[in-house]
mmCIF file of C-alpha atoms in Angstrom:
data_model
loop_
_atom_site.group_PDB
_atom_site.id
_atom_site.type_symbol
_atom_site.label_atom_id
_atom_site.label_comp_id
_atom_site.label_asym_id
_atom_site.label_seq_id
_atom_site.Cartn_x
_atom_site.Cartn_y
_atom_site.Cartn_z
ATOM 1 C CA MET A 1 12.908 -3.579 -19.269
ATOM 2 C CA ASN A 2 9.457 -3.353 -21.368
ATOM 3 C CA ALA A 3 10.403 -1.877 -24.767
ATOM 4 C CA ARG A 4 7.485 0.829 -24.419
ATOM 5 C CA ILE A 5 8.788 1.802 -21.457
ATOM 6 C CA ALA A 6 12.436 2.388 -22.677
ATOM 7 C CA ILE A 7 11.180 4.265 -25.833
ATOM 8 C CA ALA A 8 9.008 6.639 -23.642
ATOM 9 C CA ALA A 9 11.678 7.277 -21.193
ATOM 10 C CA ALA A 10 14.007 7.944 -23.969
ATOM 11 C CA LEU A 11 11.550 10.304 -25.532
ATOM 12 C CA LEU A 12 11.467 12.271 -22.127
ATOM 13 C CA GLY A 13 15.247 12.111 -21.340
ATOM 14 C CA LEU A 14 14.218 10.320 -18.339
ATOM 15 C CA SER A 15 16.157 8.022 -16.034
ATOM 16 C CA ILE A 16 14.314 4.581 -15.027
ATOM 17 C CA LEU A 17 14.316 4.144 -11.193
ATOM 18 C CA ALA A 18 17.660 2.547 -9.956
ATOM 19 C CA GLY A 19 16.815 -0.432 -7.701
ATOM 20 C CA ALA A 20 13.427 -1.286 -9.697
ATOM 21 C CA ALA A 21 14.529 -4.881 -10.087
ATOM 22 C CA ALA A 22 12.229 -7.757 -10.857
ATOM 23 C CA ALA A 23 11.039 -9.883 -7.966
ATOM 24 C CA PRO A 24 12.428 -13.346 -7.425
ATOM 25 C CA ALA A 25 10.571 -15.947 -9.389
ATOM 26 C CA TYR A 26 8.527 -17.226 -6.649
ATOM 27 C CA ARG A 27 6.964 -20.368 -8.358
ATOM 28 C CA ASN A 28 3.963 -20.554 -6.243
ATOM 29 C CA GLY A 29 3.695 -16.523 -5.335
ATOM 30 C CA PHE A 30 1.582 -13.885 -6.600
ATOM 31 C CA PRO A 31 1.057 -13.680 -10.406
ATOM 32 C CA ALA A 32 3.729 -11.601 -12.182
ATOM 33 C CA ASP A 33 1.189 -10.292 -14.687
ATOM 34 C CA PRO A 34 1.535 -6.465 -14.985
ATOM 35 C CA HIS A 35 -2.376 -6.084 -14.805
ATOM 36 C CA PHE A 36 -2.456 -8.044 -11.353
ATOM 37 C CA PHE A 37 -2.183 -5.520 -8.326
ATOM 38 C CA PRO A 38 -2.556 -6.836 -4.789
ATOM 39 C CA LEU A 39 -5.492 -5.466 -3.044
ATOM 40 C CA GLY A 40 -6.063 -6.954 0.317
ATOM 41 C CA VAL A 41 -8.137 -7.331 3.482
ATOM 42 C CA TRP A 42 -6.527 -7.997 6.966
ATOM 43 C CA LEU A 43 -7.685 -11.309 8.723
ATOM 44 C CA GLN A 44 -11.077 -12.041 7.504
ATOM 45 C CA SER A 45 -13.176 -15.063 7.288
ATOM 46 C CA PRO A 46 -13.271 -16.740 3.705
ATOM 47 C CA ARG A 47 -17.188 -16.928 4.080
ATOM 48 C CA ASN A 48 -16.864 -13.258 3.380
ATOM 49 C CA ALA A 49 -14.994 -13.649 0.207
ATOM 50 C CA ALA A 50 -18.000 -12.732 -2.166
ATOM 51 C CA GLU A 51 -18.601 -9.581 -0.478
ATOM 52 C CA TYR A 52 -14.920 -8.560 -0.566
ATOM 53 C CA LYS A 53 -14.640 -9.771 -4.168
ATOM 54 C CA ALA A 54 -17.563 -7.330 -5.180
ATOM 55 C CA ILE A 55 -15.179 -4.514 -3.624
ATOM 56 C CA GLY A 56 -12.290 -5.442 -5.722
ATOM 57 C CA VAL A 57 -10.404 -7.168 -3.174
ATOM 58 C CA ASN A 58 -8.195 -10.013 -4.432
ATOM 59 C CA THR A 59 -6.212 -11.206 -1.240
ATOM 60 C CA PHE A 60 -6.976 -12.246 2.280
ATOM 61 C CA VAL A 61 -3.793 -11.130 4.164
ATOM 62 C CA GLY A 62 -4.439 -13.642 7.084
ATOM 63 C CA ILE A 63 -7.034 -15.880 7.342
ATOM 64 C CA SER A 64 -9.366 -15.720 10.247
ATOM 65 C CA GLY A 65 -9.303 -19.060 12.315
ATOM 66 C CA GLY A 66 -6.348 -20.362 10.187
ATOM 67 C CA ALA A 67 -6.257 -22.111 6.647
ATOM 68 C CA SER A 68 -8.523 -24.941 6.329
ATOM 69 C CA GLU A 69 -9.719 -27.054 3.536
ATOM 70 C CA GLN A 70 -13.238 -25.448 3.856
ATOM 71 C CA GLY A 71 -11.636 -21.982 3.872
ATOM 72 C CA LEU A 72 -9.353 -22.266 0.972
ATOM 73 C CA ALA A 73 -12.110 -23.754 -1.215
ATOM 74 C CA ALA A 74 -14.239 -20.969 -0.498
ATOM 75 C CA LEU A 75 -11.322 -18.379 -1.545
ATOM 76 C CA ALA A 76 -10.752 -20.443 -4.715
ATOM 77 C CA SER A 77 -14.148 -20.470 -5.719
ATOM 78 C CA LYS A 78 -13.990 -16.545 -5.892
ATOM 79 C CA GLY A 79 -10.649 -16.420 -7.436
ATOM 80 C CA MET A 80 -8.962 -15.218 -4.325
ATOM 81 C CA PHE A 81 -5.237 -15.463 -3.074
ATOM 82 C CA ALA A 82 -4.224 -15.493 0.623
ATOM 83 C CA ALA A 83 -1.093 -14.806 2.505
ATOM 84 C CA ALA A 84 -1.416 -17.459 5.541
ATOM 85 C CA ALA A 85 0.425 -18.451 8.614
ATOM 86 C CA PRO A 86 2.942 -20.980 7.776
ATOM 87 C CA ASP A 87 2.014 -24.272 8.393
ATOM 88 C CA ARG A 88 3.289 -27.378 6.618
ATOM 89 C CA ALA A 89 -0.379 -28.870 6.655
ATOM 90 C CA VAL A 90 -1.494 -26.369 4.156
ATOM 91 C CA LEU A 91 0.759 -27.643 1.424
ATOM 92 C CA ASP A 92 -1.419 -30.649 1.244
ATOM 93 C CA MET A 93 -4.764 -29.103 1.376
ATOM 94 C CA THR A 94 -6.452 -29.219 -2.229
ATOM 95 C CA ASP A 95 -6.532 -25.649 -2.770
ATOM 96 C CA SER A 96 -3.161 -24.860 -1.305
ATOM 97 C CA ARG A 97 -2.604 -22.829 -4.565
ATOM 98 C CA VAL A 98 -4.605 -20.045 -3.147
ATOM 99 C CA VAL A 99 -1.804 -19.239 -0.686
ATOM 100 C CA LYS A 100 0.601 -17.054 -2.387
ATOM 101 C CA ALA A 101 2.655 -16.063 0.643
ATOM 102 C CA TRP A 102 3.565 -17.018 4.239
ATOM 103 C CA LEU A 103 2.719 -14.563 6.858
ATOM 104 C CA GLN A 104 4.943 -13.846 10.079
ATOM 105 C CA PRO A 105 3.234 -13.142 13.409
ATOM 106 C CA ASP A 106 1.883 -9.560 13.291
ATOM 107 C CA GLU A 107 3.762 -6.514 14.288
ATOM 108 C CA PRO A 108 7.079 -8.133 15.513
ATOM 109 C CA ASP A 109 8.561 -4.703 16.192
ATOM 110 C CA ASN A 110 5.893 -3.767 18.781
ATOM 111 C CA ALA A 111 6.144 -4.815 22.506
ATOM 112 C CA GLN A 112 4.903 -8.212 22.830
ATOM 113 C CA PRO A 113 2.278 -9.157 25.717
ATOM 114 C CA ILE A 114 3.754 -11.327 28.376
ATOM 115 C CA GLY A 115 0.635 -11.850 30.508
ATOM 116 C CA LEU A 116 -1.606 -10.191 32.729
ATOM 117 C CA GLY A 117 -2.210 -7.238 30.463
ATOM 118 C CA LEU A 118 1.448 -6.455 30.404
ATOM 119 C CA TYR A 119 3.809 -5.730 27.506
ATOM 120 C CA GLY A 120 7.704 -6.769 27.051
ATOM 121 C CA THR A 121 9.611 -5.306 24.372
ATOM 122 C CA CYS A 122 9.736 -6.256 20.511
ATOM 123 C CA ILE A 123 10.653 -9.389 19.099
ATOM 124 C CA ALA A 124 14.461 -9.273 18.573
ATOM 125 C CA ALA A 125 15.192 -8.445 14.649
ATOM 126 C CA GLY A 126 17.733 -11.480 14.677
ATOM 127 C CA GLU A 127 14.769 -13.737 15.897
ATOM 128 C CA VAL A 128 12.283 -12.384 13.113
ATOM 129 C CA VAL A 129 15.129 -13.152 10.423
ATOM 130 C CA ARG A 130 15.477 -16.589 11.751
ATOM 131 C CA ARG A 131 11.936 -17.251 11.523
ATOM 132 C CA THR A 132 11.798 -16.210 7.950
ATOM 133 C CA ARG A 133 14.644 -18.563 7.300
ATOM 134 C CA ALA A 134 12.764 -21.545 8.715
ATOM 135 C CA ILE A 135 9.453 -20.469 6.577
ATOM 136 C CA VAL A 136 11.603 -20.177 3.523
ATOM 137 C CA LYS A 137 13.178 -23.682 4.563
ATOM 138 C CA LEU A 138 9.612 -24.981 4.759
ATOM 139 C CA ASP A 139 8.537 -23.605 1.351
ATOM 140 C CA PRO A 140 10.815 -21.416 -0.868
ATOM 141 C CA ALA A 141 8.367 -21.184 -3.660
ATOM 142 C CA ARG A 142 6.162 -18.689 -1.695
ATOM 143 C CA PRO A 143 7.391 -15.148 -0.295
ATOM 144 C CA VAL A 144 7.504 -14.342 3.240
ATOM 145 C CA MET A 145 5.349 -11.632 4.374
ATOM 146 C CA ILE A 146 6.299 -9.388 7.312
ATOM 147 C CA ASN A 147 3.890 -6.623 8.759
ATOM 148 C CA PHE A 148 5.430 -4.070 10.895
ATOM 149 C CA GLY A 149 3.522 -1.607 13.202
ATOM 150 C CA ARG A 150 3.362 2.197 13.506
ATOM 151 C CA GLY A 151 7.085 2.558 14.382
ATOM 152 C CA VAL A 152 7.980 2.390 10.783
ATOM 153 C CA ALA A 153 6.044 5.785 10.270
ATOM 154 C CA ASP A 154 6.326 7.111 13.795
ATOM 155 C CA PRO A 155 9.829 6.562 15.511
ATOM 156 C CA GLN A 156 8.426 8.166 18.736
ATOM 157 C CA TRP A 157 5.984 5.593 18.831
ATOM 158 C CA ARG A 158 6.410 4.212 22.695
ATOM 159 C CA GLY A 159 4.465 1.159 21.939
ATOM 160 C CA ARG A 160 7.722 -0.363 20.884
ATOM 161 C CA GLY A 161 9.159 -1.121 24.473
ATOM 162 C CA LEU A 162 12.664 -1.004 24.391
ATOM 163 C CA CYS A 163 12.777 -0.660 20.721
ATOM 164 C CA LYS A 164 11.505 2.371 20.554
ATOM 165 C CA GLY A 165 13.687 4.723 17.926
ATOM 166 C CA ASP A 166 15.517 2.061 16.884
ATOM 167 C CA MET A 167 14.918 2.267 13.265
ATOM 168 C CA SER A 168 17.981 0.057 12.317
ATOM 169 C CA TYR A 169 15.750 -2.865 13.491
ATOM 170 C CA TYR A 170 13.787 -2.698 10.175
ATOM 171 C CA ASN A 171 16.944 -3.335 8.150
ATOM 172 C CA ILE A 172 17.921 -6.357 9.988
ATOM 173 C CA ALA A 173 14.225 -7.772 10.567
ATOM 174 C CA SER A 174 13.229 -7.658 6.882
ATOM 175 C CA GLU A 175 16.370 -9.901 5.732
ATOM 176 C CA GLY A 176 15.016 -12.673 3.435
ATOM 177 C CA ALA A 177 11.537 -11.424 3.445
ATOM 178 C CA GLY A 178 9.456 -11.078 -0.002
ATOM 179 C CA ILE A 179 6.890 -8.619 1.098
ATOM 180 C CA LEU A 180 7.262 -5.814 3.562
ATOM 181 C CA SER A 181 4.294 -3.995 4.993
ATOM 182 C CA PHE A 182 3.159 -1.749 7.773
ATOM 183 C CA ASP A 183 0.207 -0.229 9.368
ATOM 184 C CA ILE A 184 -0.383 3.280 10.938
ATOM 185 C CA TYR A 185 -3.930 4.605 11.697
ATOM 186 C CA PRO A 186 -3.939 8.518 11.784
ATOM 187 C CA VAL A 187 -7.576 8.979 12.020
ATOM 188 C CA ALA A 188 -7.903 6.688 14.999
ATOM 189 C CA ALA A 189 -4.670 7.829 16.521
ATOM 190 C CA GLU A 190 -4.732 8.865 20.279
ATOM 191 C CA SER A 191 -1.561 11.085 20.129
ATOM 192 C CA PRO A 192 -2.320 14.360 18.848
ATOM 193 C CA ARG A 193 1.272 14.352 17.193
ATOM 194 C CA VAL A 194 -0.262 11.638 14.672
ATOM 195 C CA ARG A 195 -4.081 12.335 14.736
ATOM 196 C CA ASP A 196 -5.521 12.986 11.377
ATOM 197 C CA LYS A 197 -1.861 13.527 10.237
ATOM 198 C CA LEU A 198 -2.588 11.267 7.123
ATOM 199 C CA GLN A 199 0.964 11.844 5.789
ATOM 200 C CA TYR A 200 2.384 9.434 8.406
ATOM 201 C CA VAL A 201 1.231 6.874 5.860
ATOM 202 C CA GLY A 202 3.113 8.217 2.997
ATOM 203 C CA ARG A 203 5.948 8.689 5.278
ATOM 204 C CA GLY A 204 5.966 4.949 6.456
ATOM 205 C CA ALA A 205 5.594 3.724 2.911
ATOM 206 C CA ARG A 206 8.527 5.832 1.786
ATOM 207 C CA ARG A 207 10.624 4.637 4.566
ATOM 208 C CA LEU A 208 9.947 0.942 3.933
ATOM 209 C CA VAL A 209 10.615 1.369 0.196
ATOM 210 C CA HIS A 210 14.024 2.882 0.824
ATOM 211 C CA LEU A 211 14.977 0.023 3.151
ATOM 212 C CA ALA A 212 13.630 -2.762 0.784
ATOM 213 C CA LYS A 213 16.179 -4.706 -0.923
ATOM 214 C CA PRO A 214 16.105 -5.753 -4.901
ATOM 215 C CA GLY A 215 13.093 -8.081 -5.067
ATOM 216 C CA GLN A 216 11.166 -7.124 -1.873
ATOM 217 C CA SER A 217 8.001 -5.592 -2.404
ATOM 218 C CA VAL A 218 6.347 -2.918 -0.088
ATOM 219 C CA TRP A 219 2.574 -3.106 0.849
ATOM 220 C CA ALA A 220 0.690 -0.610 3.127
ATOM 221 C CA ILE A 221 -2.268 -1.547 5.560
ATOM 222 C CA VAL A 222 -4.866 1.423 5.669
ATOM 223 C CA GLU A 223 -7.739 1.951 8.014
ATOM 224 C CA THR A 224 -11.325 1.956 6.851
ATOM 225 C CA THR A 225 -13.534 2.200 9.912
ATOM 226 C CA ALA A 226 -14.329 3.601 13.054
ATOM 227 C CA LEU A 227 -11.323 2.324 15.303
ATOM 228 C CA ALA A 228 -11.855 5.405 17.485
ATOM 229 C CA ALA A 229 -15.322 5.908 18.593
ATOM 230 C CA ARG A 230 -17.103 8.845 16.831
ATOM 231 C CA ARG A 231 -14.099 9.158 14.584
ATOM 232 C CA PRO A 232 -15.063 7.161 11.287
ATOM 233 C CA VAL A 233 -12.724 7.195 8.385
ATOM 234 C CA ARG A 234 -14.035 9.571 5.854
ATOM 235 C CA PRO A 235 -14.075 8.430 1.975
ATOM 236 C CA ASP A 236 -11.696 11.030 1.017
ATOM 237 C CA GLN A 237 -9.325 10.167 3.945
ATOM 238 C CA LEU A 238 -9.155 6.825 2.558
ATOM 239 C CA TYR A 239 -8.477 7.997 -1.023
ATOM 240 C CA ALA A 240 -5.785 10.063 0.436
ATOM 241 C CA GLU A 241 -3.913 7.423 2.417
ATOM 242 C CA VAL A 242 -4.071 4.870 -0.295
ATOM 243 C CA TRP A 243 -2.516 7.446 -2.929
ATOM 244 C CA MET A 244 0.100 8.419 -0.339
ATOM 245 C CA ALA A 245 1.063 5.061 0.024
ATOM 246 C CA LEU A 246 1.045 4.201 -3.829
ATOM 247 C CA ILE A 247 3.057 7.252 -4.690
ATOM 248 C CA ALA A 248 5.477 6.528 -1.934
ATOM 249 C CA GLY A 249 6.111 3.281 -3.772
ATOM 250 C CA ALA A 250 3.743 0.584 -2.172
ATOM 251 C CA ARG A 251 3.094 -2.175 -4.687
ATOM 252 C CA GLY A 252 -0.110 -3.581 -2.824
ATOM 253 C CA ILE A 253 -2.637 -2.092 -0.551
ATOM 254 C CA VAL A 254 -4.481 -3.808 2.196
ATOM 255 C CA TYR A 255 -7.489 -2.719 4.051
ATOM 256 C CA PHE A 256 -7.817 -2.933 7.861
ATOM 257 C CA VAL A 257 -11.676 -3.422 8.444
ATOM 258 C CA HIS A 258 -12.091 -4.430 11.821
ATOM 259 C CA GLU A 259 -13.941 -2.161 14.438
ATOM 260 C CA TRP A 260 -14.611 -2.358 18.277
ATOM 261 C CA ALA A 261 -16.474 0.822 18.780
ATOM 262 C CA GLY A 262 -20.270 -0.269 18.833
ATOM 263 C CA GLY A 263 -19.117 -3.728 19.432
ATOM 264 C CA PHE A 264 -16.737 -5.897 17.675
ATOM 265 C CA ARG A 265 -17.251 -6.834 14.050
ATOM 266 C CA GLU A 266 -14.595 -8.522 11.822
ATOM 267 C CA ASP A 267 -15.947 -7.080 8.966
ATOM 268 C CA ALA A 268 -16.856 -3.789 10.041
ATOM 269 C CA ILE A 269 -16.270 -1.885 6.824
ATOM 270 C CA PHE A 270 -19.620 -2.857 5.877
ATOM 271 C CA ARG A 271 -21.182 -0.837 8.592
ATOM 272 C CA HIS A 272 -20.034 2.243 6.424
ATOM 273 C CA PRO A 273 -21.594 2.151 3.053
ATOM 274 C CA ASP A 274 -19.948 5.287 2.046
ATOM 275 C CA VAL A 275 -16.474 3.758 2.735
ATOM 276 C CA VAL A 276 -17.381 0.587 0.898
ATOM 277 C CA ALA A 277 -18.403 2.460 -2.212
ATOM 278 C CA GLU A 278 -15.326 4.817 -2.181
ATOM 279 C CA ALA A 279 -12.907 1.342 -1.780
ATOM 280 C CA THR A 280 -14.714 0.001 -4.587
ATOM 281 C CA ARG A 281 -13.934 3.042 -6.714
ATOM 282 C CA ILE A 282 -10.308 2.984 -5.572
ATOM 283 C CA ASP A 283 -9.936 -0.591 -6.571
ATOM 284 C CA ARG A 284 -11.363 -0.318 -9.733
ATOM 285 C CA ARG A 285 -8.999 2.691 -10.529
ATOM 286 C CA ILE A 286 -6.016 0.651 -9.156
ATOM 287 C CA VAL A 287 -6.882 -2.342 -11.463
ATOM 288 C CA ALA A 288 -7.318 -0.036 -14.402
ATOM 289 C CA LEU A 289 -3.954 1.685 -13.656
ATOM 290 C CA ALA A 290 -2.161 -1.531 -12.502
ATOM 291 C CA PRO A 291 0.369 -1.922 -15.628
ATOM 292 C CA VAL A 292 1.155 1.942 -14.934
ATOM 293 C CA LEU A 293 1.710 1.110 -11.342
ATOM 294 C CA ASN A 294 3.801 -1.893 -12.000
ATOM 295 C CA SER A 295 6.033 -0.194 -14.221
ATOM 296 C CA PRO A 296 9.208 1.376 -13.112
ATOM 297 C CA SER A 297 9.299 4.856 -11.521
ATOM 298 C CA LEU A 298 10.882 7.668 -13.715
ATOM 299 C CA VAL A 299 12.939 9.833 -11.231
ATOM 300 C CA GLY A 300 14.422 13.324 -11.013
ATOM 301 C CA LYS A 301 12.755 14.807 -13.785
ATOM 302 C CA VAL A 302 9.573 16.283 -12.324
ATOM 303 C CA ALA A 303 10.139 19.468 -10.316
ATOM 304 C CA VAL A 304 7.579 20.832 -7.936
ATOM 305 C CA ALA A 305 7.169 24.322 -6.541
ATOM 306 C CA SER A 306 4.808 24.577 -3.714
ATOM 307 C CA ALA A 307 4.488 26.409 -0.440
ATOM 308 C CA SER A 308 2.947 23.200 0.837
ATOM 309 C CA PRO A 309 4.460 19.396 0.591
ATOM 310 C CA ILE A 310 3.238 17.646 -2.527
ATOM 311 C CA ALA A 311 4.517 13.992 -3.189
ATOM 312 C CA VAL A 312 4.683 13.021 -6.789
ATOM 313 C CA MET A 313 5.370 9.823 -8.790
ATOM 314 C CA ALA A 314 6.092 9.568 -12.492
ATOM 315 C CA LYS A 315 5.811 6.484 -14.900
ATOM 316 C CA ALA A 316 5.926 6.142 -18.694
ATOM 317 C CA HIS A 317 3.543 3.543 -20.022
ATOM 318 C CA ALA A 318 2.141 2.769 -23.613
ATOM 319 C CA GLY A 319 3.128 6.245 -25.045
ATOM 320 C CA ALA A 320 2.049 8.449 -22.219
ATOM 321 C CA LEU A 321 3.448 10.091 -19.164
ATOM 322 C CA TYR A 322 1.645 9.534 -15.737
ATOM 323 C CA LEU A 323 2.015 11.997 -12.890
ATOM 324 C CA PHE A 324 0.474 10.739 -10.030
ATOM 325 C CA ALA A 325 0.420 13.818 -7.065
ATOM 326 C CA VAL A 326 -1.030 14.284 -3.410
ATOM 327 C CA ALA A 327 -0.839 16.842 -1.236
ATOM 328 C CA MET A 328 0.888 15.740 2.088
ATOM 329 C CA ARG A 329 -0.665 18.649 4.438
ATOM 330 C CA ASP A 330 -4.313 19.350 5.463
ATOM 331 C CA ARG A 331 -4.050 22.613 3.745
ATOM 332 C CA PRO A 332 -4.981 24.031 0.266
ATOM 333 C CA ALA A 333 -1.888 24.368 -2.246
ATOM 334 C CA GLU A 334 -1.548 25.576 -6.068
ATOM 335 C CA PRO A 335 1.655 23.806 -6.879
ATOM 336 C CA THR A 336 3.427 24.087 -10.239
ATOM 337 C CA PHE A 337 4.920 21.016 -11.845
ATOM 338 C CA ALA A 338 7.770 21.388 -14.463
ATOM 339 C CA ILE A 339 8.476 18.099 -16.437
ATOM 340 C CA ARG A 340 11.761 18.095 -18.517
ATOM 341 C CA GLY A 341 11.607 17.084 -21.860
ATOM 342 C CA VAL A 342 7.649 18.037 -22.407
ATOM 343 C CA GLY A 343 6.860 21.134 -24.449
ATOM 344 C CA GLU A 344 3.363 22.181 -25.088
ATOM 345 C CA ALA A 345 0.899 19.293 -24.030
ATOM 346 C CA GLU A 346 -2.350 18.705 -22.481
ATOM 347 C CA ALA A 347 -3.062 16.645 -19.352
ATOM 348 C CA VAL A 348 -6.167 14.359 -18.803
ATOM 349 C CA VAL A 349 -6.851 14.431 -15.180
ATOM 350 C CA ILE A 350 -8.136 10.963 -14.596
ATOM 351 C CA GLY A 351 -11.514 10.855 -13.046
ATOM 352 C CA GLU A 352 -12.067 14.494 -13.069
ATOM 353 C CA GLY A 353 -13.432 15.224 -16.420
ATOM 354 C CA ARG A 354 -11.047 17.877 -17.006
ATOM 355 C CA ARG A 355 -7.936 18.622 -18.614
ATOM 356 C CA VAL A 356 -4.898 21.005 -17.835
ATOM 357 C CA LYS A 357 -2.699 22.782 -20.472
ATOM 358 C CA LEU A 358 1.360 22.540 -20.161
ATOM 359 C CA GLU A 359 3.475 25.412 -21.518
ATOM 360 C CA ASN A 360 7.027 24.424 -21.833
ATOM 361 C CA GLY A 361 6.422 21.152 -19.898
ATOM 362 C CA ALA A 362 4.852 23.166 -16.597
ATOM 363 C CA PHE A 363 1.521 23.509 -15.534
ATOM 364 C CA ARG A 364 -0.326 24.705 -12.339
ATOM 365 C CA ASP A 365 -3.056 23.138 -10.440
ATOM 366 C CA ARG A 366 -5.449 23.408 -7.291
ATOM 367 C CA PHE A 367 -5.159 20.937 -4.444
ATOM 368 C CA ALA A 368 -7.480 20.633 -1.591
ATOM 369 C CA GLY A 369 -5.997 19.505 1.765
ATOM 370 C CA TYR A 370 -4.502 16.037 1.232
ATOM 371 C CA GLY A 371 -5.945 16.240 -2.393
ATOM 372 C CA VAL A 372 -4.959 13.808 -4.913
ATOM 373 C CA HIS A 373 -4.545 14.543 -8.843
ATOM 374 C CA LEU A 374 -3.780 11.743 -11.512
ATOM 375 C CA TYR A 375 -2.605 13.026 -14.714
ATOM 376 C CA ARG A 376 -1.939 11.420 -18.015
ATOM 377 C CA ILE A 377 0.236 13.155 -20.679
ATOM 378 C CA ALA A 378 0.322 11.696 -24.123
ATOM 379 C CA LEU A 379 3.968 11.382 -25.515
ATOM 380 C CA ARG A 380 4.660 12.785 -28.889
ATOM 381 C CA ARG A 381 7.264 10.592 -30.833
ATOM 382 C CA GLY A 382 10.104 12.495 -31.876
ATOM 383 C CA ARG A 383 10.121 14.861 -29.049
ATOM 384 C CA ARG A 384 13.718 15.022 -27.138
#
C-alpha cells in the first residue's frame, strides 16, 4: 500500500476498501502507472487516432476492420493503446506492443443472431469461460476483456433470450478475464422503465464491481450520440453517466460513438461539438485525478443524509481527502455529508470555483438532478 494513503487513512481513522488487490502482472498489459487511466472509444478506425487523441482518448477498444500492420502503426504514432480481437498473427506485427488486451466477441450475455433476422439465446457462460482460457493459452501476457450488455444493469432486459434474469451468469462468465465491462444507454433506451434513467449506468458498474474478483478491473461504456432519433445525449448527461460509473468503482471509461440516426457514421461523436467539448473536459479532469481514482477507496466513514439517493466515493491521496458524489435521480437534492475524523475544515469543490465549510466533519450542498460535485479536503497531520 502507498505510504501516503496509509498515513492519510490513519489520520482519518478510515479503513481501506477490502478487495482492492493489485491487478496481476500482465507483462504486456496496460501501464501500471498510477497517472494512467484508460479512456477508450469503441470499435473505431485507426485513421481517426489523431482526432481521438485530441479529445483525451488513449485506447481503442476494438479496431474497425481488425488489427493490421498499418492500423497498429497509426495507433502507435499517436501513443494509443488497443484492445483487439485475439489473433496469433497480431503477435508478429511490428507494433504489437500497442495491443494491451484481447477482446472477446461483444455482449455474449445477449441473445445471439441465428440468421434471417432471428435471435436465439445467449452464449453459455461456460463457453465464454472456455474462450477466455483459449485466449490466455494464446497469450497470458495480456488481459482478456469481456464486454457484457445492458442485462448487467437491467435484469428485466428481454434481449438476453432464455438468459433473461439469470444474474448468476456473470459470476461464471467473467472467470479468468482481466477486464470486465458493460454497456447500457439510458438516453436512447426504448423502454420507459430505463429511458433517461441515468442511474442504470451506476447500477451496472456497481454490480460488476461487486462480482469482480481480486485483480479484475471494471470498465463502463457510455453513450455519446443520438442513438435514438431526435434524442441526442446532452453534455450534462454524459458528465453524469461517466461519474456515476467512476463513483461506483469503474476503472476505465469507453465512449460509444456510433450513430445511425441521419445515416450511419462510425465516428458520429464529431457530429455533436458540444459533446466533443464535454468529453474533452471530462477526460482532462480524469487524467488530472488519475492518481486519486487509482488509489484504494475508503469505505464506511462517510454518511449521507438525503431525501433523494446520492452515491459517494471517498479517497485519500497526497495529504487530502477526496469525496466524489452524484445525485442518482433526476431531481434536486440537498444532502448532508458527515465524515468521521474530520473536524473544522474547508472543501474545495473541484472545477466550480467555490468552497464549502465543514463543521464537525459535516457539510450540506445542493445538487441538481443527476448533479455531480467533486470535493477536495486538505487533511491536517495529527488530527485523529
